Structures are given as structure tokens and as C-alpha cells.
Coordinates of C-alpha atoms in Angstrom, one line a residue:
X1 CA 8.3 27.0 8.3
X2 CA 6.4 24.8 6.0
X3 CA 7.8 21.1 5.4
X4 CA 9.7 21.3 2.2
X5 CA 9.1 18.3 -0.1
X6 CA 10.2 16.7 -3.0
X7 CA 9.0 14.2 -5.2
X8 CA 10.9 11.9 -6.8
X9 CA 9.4 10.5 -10.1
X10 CA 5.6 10.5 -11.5
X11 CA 6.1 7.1 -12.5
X12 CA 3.2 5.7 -10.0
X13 CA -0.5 6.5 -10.4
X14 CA -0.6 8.0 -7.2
X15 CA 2.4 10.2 -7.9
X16 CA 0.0 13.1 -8.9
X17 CA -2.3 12.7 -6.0
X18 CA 0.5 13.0 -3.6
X19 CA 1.4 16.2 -5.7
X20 CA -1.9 17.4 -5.4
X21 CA -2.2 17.0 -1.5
X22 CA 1.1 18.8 -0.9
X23 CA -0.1 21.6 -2.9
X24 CA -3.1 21.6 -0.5
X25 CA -1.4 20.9 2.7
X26 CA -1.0 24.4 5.3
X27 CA 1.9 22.8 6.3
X28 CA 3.9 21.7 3.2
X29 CA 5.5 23.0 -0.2
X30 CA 7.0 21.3 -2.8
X31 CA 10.6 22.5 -4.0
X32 CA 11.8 20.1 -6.5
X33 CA 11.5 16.8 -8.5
X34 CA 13.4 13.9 -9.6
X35 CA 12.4 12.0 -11.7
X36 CA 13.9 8.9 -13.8
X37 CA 11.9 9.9 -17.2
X38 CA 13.6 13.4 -17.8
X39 CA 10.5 15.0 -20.7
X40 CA 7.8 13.5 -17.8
X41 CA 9.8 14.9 -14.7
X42 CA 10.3 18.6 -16.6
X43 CA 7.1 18.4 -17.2
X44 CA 5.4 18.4 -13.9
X45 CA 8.0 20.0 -11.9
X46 CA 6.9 23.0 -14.1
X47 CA 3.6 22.4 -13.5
X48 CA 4.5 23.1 -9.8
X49 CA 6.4 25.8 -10.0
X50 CA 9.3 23.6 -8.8
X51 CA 12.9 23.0 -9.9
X52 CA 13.6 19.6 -11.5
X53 CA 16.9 17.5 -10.9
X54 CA 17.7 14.8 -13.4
X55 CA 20.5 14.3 -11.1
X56 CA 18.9 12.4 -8.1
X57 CA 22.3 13.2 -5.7
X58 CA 22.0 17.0 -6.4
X59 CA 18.4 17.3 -5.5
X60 CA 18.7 15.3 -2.4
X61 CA 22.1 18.2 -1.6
X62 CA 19.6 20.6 -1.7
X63 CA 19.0 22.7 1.8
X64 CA 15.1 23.1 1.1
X65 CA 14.3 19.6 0.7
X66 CA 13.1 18.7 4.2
X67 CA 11.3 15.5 3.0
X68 CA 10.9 13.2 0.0
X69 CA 7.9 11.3 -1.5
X70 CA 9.3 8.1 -3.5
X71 CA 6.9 7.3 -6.1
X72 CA 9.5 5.6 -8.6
X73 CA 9.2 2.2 -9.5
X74 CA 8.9 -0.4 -7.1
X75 CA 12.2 -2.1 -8.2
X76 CA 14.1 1.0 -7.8
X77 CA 13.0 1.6 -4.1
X78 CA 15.9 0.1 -2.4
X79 CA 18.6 2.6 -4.0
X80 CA 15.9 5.6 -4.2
X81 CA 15.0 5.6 -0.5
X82 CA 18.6 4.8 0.9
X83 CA 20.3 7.4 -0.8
X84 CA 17.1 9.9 0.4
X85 CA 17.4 8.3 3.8
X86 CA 21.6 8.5 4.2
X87 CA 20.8 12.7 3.2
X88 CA 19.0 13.3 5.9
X89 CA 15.6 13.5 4.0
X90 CA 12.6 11.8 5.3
X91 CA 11.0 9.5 3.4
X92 CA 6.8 9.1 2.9
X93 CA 7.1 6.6 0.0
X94 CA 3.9 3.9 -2.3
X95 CA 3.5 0.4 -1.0
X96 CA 5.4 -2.1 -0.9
X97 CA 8.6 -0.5 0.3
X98 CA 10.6 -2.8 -1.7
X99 CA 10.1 -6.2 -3.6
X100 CA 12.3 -8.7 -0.7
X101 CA 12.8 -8.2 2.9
X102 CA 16.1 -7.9 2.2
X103 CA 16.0 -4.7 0.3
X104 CA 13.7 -3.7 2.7
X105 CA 16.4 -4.6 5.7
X106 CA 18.8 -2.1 3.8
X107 CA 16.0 0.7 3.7
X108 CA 15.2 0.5 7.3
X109 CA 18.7 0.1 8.2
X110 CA 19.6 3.3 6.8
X111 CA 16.2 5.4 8.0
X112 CA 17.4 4.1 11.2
X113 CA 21.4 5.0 11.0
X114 CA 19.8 8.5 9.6
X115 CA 17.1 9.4 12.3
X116 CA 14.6 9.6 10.0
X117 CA 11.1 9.4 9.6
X118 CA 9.8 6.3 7.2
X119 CA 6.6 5.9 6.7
X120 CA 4.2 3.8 3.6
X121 CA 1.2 4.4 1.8
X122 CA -0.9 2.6 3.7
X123 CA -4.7 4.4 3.2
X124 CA -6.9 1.7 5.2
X125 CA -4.7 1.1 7.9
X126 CA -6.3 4.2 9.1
X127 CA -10.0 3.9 7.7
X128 CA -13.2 3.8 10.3
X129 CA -14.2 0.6 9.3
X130 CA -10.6 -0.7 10.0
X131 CA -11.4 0.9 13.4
X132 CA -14.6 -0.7 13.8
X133 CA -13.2 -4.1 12.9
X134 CA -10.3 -3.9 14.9
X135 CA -12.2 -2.6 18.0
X136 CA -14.8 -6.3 17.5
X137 CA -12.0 -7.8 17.6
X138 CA -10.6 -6.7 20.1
X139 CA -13.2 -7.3 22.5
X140 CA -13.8 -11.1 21.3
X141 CA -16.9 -10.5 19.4
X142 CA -16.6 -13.1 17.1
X143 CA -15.0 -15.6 19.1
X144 CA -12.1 -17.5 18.2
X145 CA -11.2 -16.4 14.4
X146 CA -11.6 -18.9 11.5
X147 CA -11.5 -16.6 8.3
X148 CA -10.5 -13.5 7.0
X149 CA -11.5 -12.4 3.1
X150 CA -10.9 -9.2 1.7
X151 CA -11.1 -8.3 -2.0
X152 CA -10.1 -5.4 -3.8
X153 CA -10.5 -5.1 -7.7
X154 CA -10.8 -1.9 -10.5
X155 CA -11.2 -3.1 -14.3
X156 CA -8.1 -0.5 -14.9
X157 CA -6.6 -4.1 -17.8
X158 CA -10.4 -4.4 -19.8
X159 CA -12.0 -2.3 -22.2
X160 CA -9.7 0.9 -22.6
X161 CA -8.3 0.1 -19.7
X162 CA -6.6 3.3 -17.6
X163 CA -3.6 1.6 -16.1
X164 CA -0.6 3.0 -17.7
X165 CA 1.8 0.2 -19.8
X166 CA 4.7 0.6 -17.7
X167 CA 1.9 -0.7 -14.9
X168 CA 3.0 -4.4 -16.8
X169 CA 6.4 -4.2 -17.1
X170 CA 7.9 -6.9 -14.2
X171 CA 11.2 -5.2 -14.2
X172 CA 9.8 -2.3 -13.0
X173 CA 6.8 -3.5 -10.7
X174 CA 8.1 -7.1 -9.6
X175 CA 4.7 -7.7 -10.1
X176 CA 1.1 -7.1 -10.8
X177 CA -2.5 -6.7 -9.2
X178 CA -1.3 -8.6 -6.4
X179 CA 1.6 -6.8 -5.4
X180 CA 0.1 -2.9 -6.5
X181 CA -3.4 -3.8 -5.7
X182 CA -3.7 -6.8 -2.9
X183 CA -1.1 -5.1 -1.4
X184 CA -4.1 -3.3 0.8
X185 CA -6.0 -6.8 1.3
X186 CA -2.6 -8.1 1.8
X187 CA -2.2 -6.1 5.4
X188 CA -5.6 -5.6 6.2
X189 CA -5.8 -9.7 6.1
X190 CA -2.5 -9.6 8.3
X191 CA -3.6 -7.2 10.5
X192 CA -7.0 -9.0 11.6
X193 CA -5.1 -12.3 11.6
X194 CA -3.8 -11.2 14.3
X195 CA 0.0 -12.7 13.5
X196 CA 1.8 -14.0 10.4
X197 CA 0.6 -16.8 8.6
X198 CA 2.3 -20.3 8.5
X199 CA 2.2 -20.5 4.7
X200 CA 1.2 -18.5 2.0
X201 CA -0.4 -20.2 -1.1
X202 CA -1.0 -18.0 -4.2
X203 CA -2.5 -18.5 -7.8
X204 CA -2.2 -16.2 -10.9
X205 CA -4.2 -15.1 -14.1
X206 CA -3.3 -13.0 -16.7
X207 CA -6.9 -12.5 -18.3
X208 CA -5.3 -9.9 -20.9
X209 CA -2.0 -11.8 -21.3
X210 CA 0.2 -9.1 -19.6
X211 CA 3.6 -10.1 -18.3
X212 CA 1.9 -9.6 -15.1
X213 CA -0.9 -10.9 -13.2
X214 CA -4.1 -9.4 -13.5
X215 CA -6.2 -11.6 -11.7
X216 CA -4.9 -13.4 -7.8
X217 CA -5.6 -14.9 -5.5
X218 CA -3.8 -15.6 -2.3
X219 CA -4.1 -17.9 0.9
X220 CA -2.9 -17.2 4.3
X221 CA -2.6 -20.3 6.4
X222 CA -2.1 -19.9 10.4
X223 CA -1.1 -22.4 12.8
X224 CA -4.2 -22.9 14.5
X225 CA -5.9 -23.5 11.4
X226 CA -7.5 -19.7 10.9
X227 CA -6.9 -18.6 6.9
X228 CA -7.1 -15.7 5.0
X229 CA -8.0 -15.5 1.6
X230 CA -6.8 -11.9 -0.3
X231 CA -8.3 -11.2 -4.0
X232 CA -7.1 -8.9 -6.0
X233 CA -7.7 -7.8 -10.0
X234 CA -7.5 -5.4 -12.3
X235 CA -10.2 -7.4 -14.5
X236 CA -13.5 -6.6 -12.6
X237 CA -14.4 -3.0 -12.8
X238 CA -17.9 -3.7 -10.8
X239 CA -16.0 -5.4 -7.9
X240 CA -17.0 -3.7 -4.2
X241 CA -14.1 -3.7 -2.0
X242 CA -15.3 -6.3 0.7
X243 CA -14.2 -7.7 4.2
X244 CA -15.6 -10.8 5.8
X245 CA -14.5 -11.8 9.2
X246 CA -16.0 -15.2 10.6
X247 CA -15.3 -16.5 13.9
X248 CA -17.0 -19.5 16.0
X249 CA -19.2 -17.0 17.6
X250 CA -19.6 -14.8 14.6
X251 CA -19.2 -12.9 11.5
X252 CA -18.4 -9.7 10.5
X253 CA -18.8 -8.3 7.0
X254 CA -18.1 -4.8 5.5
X255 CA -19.0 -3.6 2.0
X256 CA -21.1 -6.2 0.3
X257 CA -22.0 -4.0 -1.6
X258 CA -22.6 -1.0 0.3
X259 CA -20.3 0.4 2.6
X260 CA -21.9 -1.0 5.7
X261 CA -20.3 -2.6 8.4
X262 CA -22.5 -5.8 9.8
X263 CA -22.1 -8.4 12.6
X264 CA -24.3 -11.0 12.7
X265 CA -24.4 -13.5 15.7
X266 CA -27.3 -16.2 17.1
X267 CA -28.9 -15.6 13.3
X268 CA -29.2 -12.0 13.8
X269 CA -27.7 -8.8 11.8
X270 CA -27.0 -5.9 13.2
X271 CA -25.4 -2.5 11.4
X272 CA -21.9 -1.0 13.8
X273 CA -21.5 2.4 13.4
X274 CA -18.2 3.2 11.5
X275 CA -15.9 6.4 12.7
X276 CA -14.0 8.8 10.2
X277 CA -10.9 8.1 9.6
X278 CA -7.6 9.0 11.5
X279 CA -6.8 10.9 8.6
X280 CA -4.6 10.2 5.1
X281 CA -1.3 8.8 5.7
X282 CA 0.4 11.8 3.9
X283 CA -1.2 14.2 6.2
X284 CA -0.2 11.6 9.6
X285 CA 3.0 11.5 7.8
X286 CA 3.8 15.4 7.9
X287 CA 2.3 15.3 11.4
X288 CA 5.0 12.2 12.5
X289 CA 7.5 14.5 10.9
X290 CA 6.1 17.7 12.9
X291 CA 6.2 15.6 16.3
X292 CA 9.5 13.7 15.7
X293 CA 7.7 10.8 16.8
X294 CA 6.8 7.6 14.1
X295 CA 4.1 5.1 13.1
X296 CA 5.7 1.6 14.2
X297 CA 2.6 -0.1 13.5
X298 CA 3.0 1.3 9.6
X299 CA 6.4 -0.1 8.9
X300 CA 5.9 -3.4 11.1
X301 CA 3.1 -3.9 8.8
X302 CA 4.8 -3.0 5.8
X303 CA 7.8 -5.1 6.3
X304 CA 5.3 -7.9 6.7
X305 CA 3.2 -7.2 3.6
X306 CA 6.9 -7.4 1.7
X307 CA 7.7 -10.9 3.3
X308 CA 3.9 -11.9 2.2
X309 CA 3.8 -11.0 -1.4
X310 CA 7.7 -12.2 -1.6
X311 CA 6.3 -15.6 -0.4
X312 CA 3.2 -15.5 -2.6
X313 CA 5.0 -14.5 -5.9
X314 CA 7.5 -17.1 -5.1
X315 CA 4.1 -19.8 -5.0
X316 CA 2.3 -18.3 -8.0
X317 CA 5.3 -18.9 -10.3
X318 CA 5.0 -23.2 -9.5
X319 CA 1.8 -24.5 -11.2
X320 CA -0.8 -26.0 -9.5
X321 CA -1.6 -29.4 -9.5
X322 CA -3.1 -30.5 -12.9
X323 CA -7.0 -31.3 -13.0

């Protein structure tokens, strides 16, 4: 029997993605939708053929809904995924699970009461180069580590701009390219680091004067002195998705333009082959669900990409110092 799914809302970008990949998936059909915006919700449930619940607690009574994919706003996580969690359902749900680690303490806590499977959005956790770098790492290529940088950007806020309004609205979001799209340099930075930072130092811009940021820039400082630097914005649509690693014995740099991963040590460059990936995380997610088993490593790091961008939009709301 295929994995019965539901999704609850089209309010996120990657709502429709998700959609489309269950569609495609041998092993998954999708039987209903929730969704907060009733026209919007109607809408695509009868695009899929499925039935549509404006009533959140009647869908998640339903018998065929095996699983859930929460793509409502990120404010709204909390109350969305416990209640899927406390019916049984499991839950493949958008970064960050929730704005706070303590919201996030409540959604784990009930996965947990539940039995359920939990699992995030988390695309380049499972990438080849992630692989690659993990693997240098790993075998002390670099020496002892002094930086991490990676930057991720779109121009989605300039020109006509694709992001969708409600993309700006803080209520919904708790935040802006930082929190939707540093979230991925967010736990890339942690997971090479190795550990969580010390401090976390983070500044804002709002280039098109959105209630939101548009433009950040954070700073992860570990005890030993290591830092990593995360950049994200929705103001640069030429922007490569980059990673630098440098060590004392040294560096390590992927995408610079091209996606090529590159170690250079003594003066010399050299090219590292880069595997395929494990796979998507929805597909590893129906897979976890399959095997009763679960990706620790996905939530650890997602509860630790919550307490880094609650630390970092606590610092990017103080002003710097004047110059």
C-alpha cells in the first residue's frame, strides 16, 4: 500500500514542489489538503484530484492520511505539526521547524509521545559535495579549522521580483532571507563547524525596504577561535552558492563559480571528485517512514539551526556600533 499523504497549506514556495514529487513517487499518493487560505487550498486540492479540509482536525481524522507535509507558515508550525503529530500522522515538514527552541521542544515532544516519524527539509544535508567536504574533514585534510563561509542568494526582492508578498510578512515568516534562505548556510556552517558556536553575531539590510530582511549576514564564533560567516539575500540574482573551508593546513572551496569542489594545500589546487547525492529528503523521508527507522542527524541539526537563527534575529534587531 502506497504511503498516503497530505498536505497542509500551499502557503510556502516549495509547497507545489513537494506536491509534484508525491505525485511522482511509486511509493506515495496524496489524499487530501488543508490549507489556511480556503480559495488557494480548493484550488490545488482539485488540481490533485484530492479532497480538501478547511477543518485542519477533520483531515488529520481521516484513515487514509498516513503522513503529512507541513508547508504552512513558519509561525504556525508549532500548533500545525503537534496536532499532526498527537494523530498519529508523520510529519515531513519546510525548514526551520519552528521560530524558538521552545516551540520546537513542544513539536519533538509530541513526535516523540506519538512514535512518529519527524523529519525537515533539509536538501544539502544530503548533497555530494556535502559528502566530499565532510569526508576532508574527516580525515584532517585541512588541519585544524579556522573558517567556514557559505553564501546562498537568488534576486527573488529586485526587478519583478518572484517571491510571493506574504514571503514579507514577519507575522507569518518570523523572518526573512536569513531565516527562509540562510537557513541552508545556516546548517551547512554548523555542520562543518563541527559543534555550536559560542556566539552568534548577525547584521541586517532591507535593500527594498520590506518588513523583512533581504540582505544578512551572520557570524558564528567558536571557542577555540574558528568562525563561520553565513550570507544570505534575496537581492543578488547572479550570486553562486559558495563554500570555503580554511584550515591551518588548508582550504577547501566549492562553487566559485562553477560547481567544482577544490582543495588547495603547499600552493597547489587540486579538483575532488563529488558523489550524487543520497537522495531528496522527501524521498529519504518516505523511505525512514517505510523502515520505521529515523534521520537523527536531520532533526539534531534542525533543532540547532532554530537555536542559531533565534540567537541571530535576537542580534540583528540591536544596532551596530555607529561609524
Amino acid at each position: 500500500m502506497p504511503l498516503r499523504l497530505a498536505i497542509l497549506s500551499f502557503w510556502h514556495v516549495h509547497a507545489a514542489d513537494y506536491a509534484r514529487q508525491a505525485s511522482a513517487h511509486p511509493g506515495t499518493e496524496i489524499t487530501a489538503v488543508w490549507d489556511e487560505d480556503t480559495a488557494r487550498g480548493r484550488a490545488r486540492a482539485a488540481e490533485l484530484g484530492a479532497g480538501f479540509h478547511p477543518d485542519l482536525g477533520s483531515l488529520l481524522a481521516r484513515d487514509d492520511v498516513d503522513a503529512v507535509v507541513v508547508t504552512c507558515p513558519t509561525t504556525a508550525h508549532r500548533e500545525v505539526i503537534t496536532a499532526a503529530a498527537a494523530a498519529g500522522k508523520h510529519v515531513f515538514t519546510e525548514k526551520v521547524l519552528a521560530p524558538t527552541p521552545a516551540e520546537c521542544d513542544e513539536i519533538t515532544a509530541a513526535a516523540q509521545a506519538s512514535g512518529v516519524v519527524l523529519m525537515l527539509a533539509l536538501p544539502r544535508l544530503y548533497e555530494g559535495y556535502t559528502t566530499a567536504v565532510r569526508e576532508v574533514l574527516a580525515g584532517g585534510g585541512l588541519g585544524r579549522l579556522t573558517l567556514v563561509r557559505v553564501r546562498l542568494a537568488h534576486g527573488g526582492s529586485v526587478g519583478e521580483g518572484w517571491l510571493p508578498e506574504h514571503f514579507y510578512d514577519p507575522a507569518a515568516t518570523a523572518g526573512g532571507a536569513l531565516i527562509d534562505l540562510g537557513c541552508h548556510p545556516m546548517y551547512l556552517a554548523r555542520l562543518f563547524l563541527g559543534r555550536m558556536p559560542e556566539t552568534v553575531t548577525a547584521t541586517f539590510g532591507h535593500v527594498t525596504e520590506r518588513a523583512v530582511d533581504d540582505n544578512a549576514v551572520a557570524v558564528l564564533r567558536c571557542a577555540d577561535g574558528a568562525l563561520g560567516v553565513v550570507e544570505a539575500s534575496f537581492t543578488a540574482p547572479a550570486s553562486p552558492f559558495s563554500i570555503e573551508l580554511h584550515g591551518t593546513e588548508g582550504s577547501l572551496v566549492y562553487g566559485t563559480p562553477e560547481p567544482r569542489l577544490l582543495l588547495g594545500t603547499g600552493g597547489d589546487w587540486r579538483e575532488l571528485p563529488v558523489p550524487p547525492r543520497r537522495g531528496t529528503p522527501f524521498d529519504l523521508f518516505v523511505r525512514h517512514v517505510a523502515d520505521g527507522t529515523r534521520d537523527e542527524e536531520n532533526l539534531a541539526l534542525g533543532l540547532d539551526l532554530t537555536r542559531l537563527m533565534a540567537a541571530a534575529t535576537r542580534s540583528g534587531r540591536e544596532e551596530g556600533s555607529r561609524t
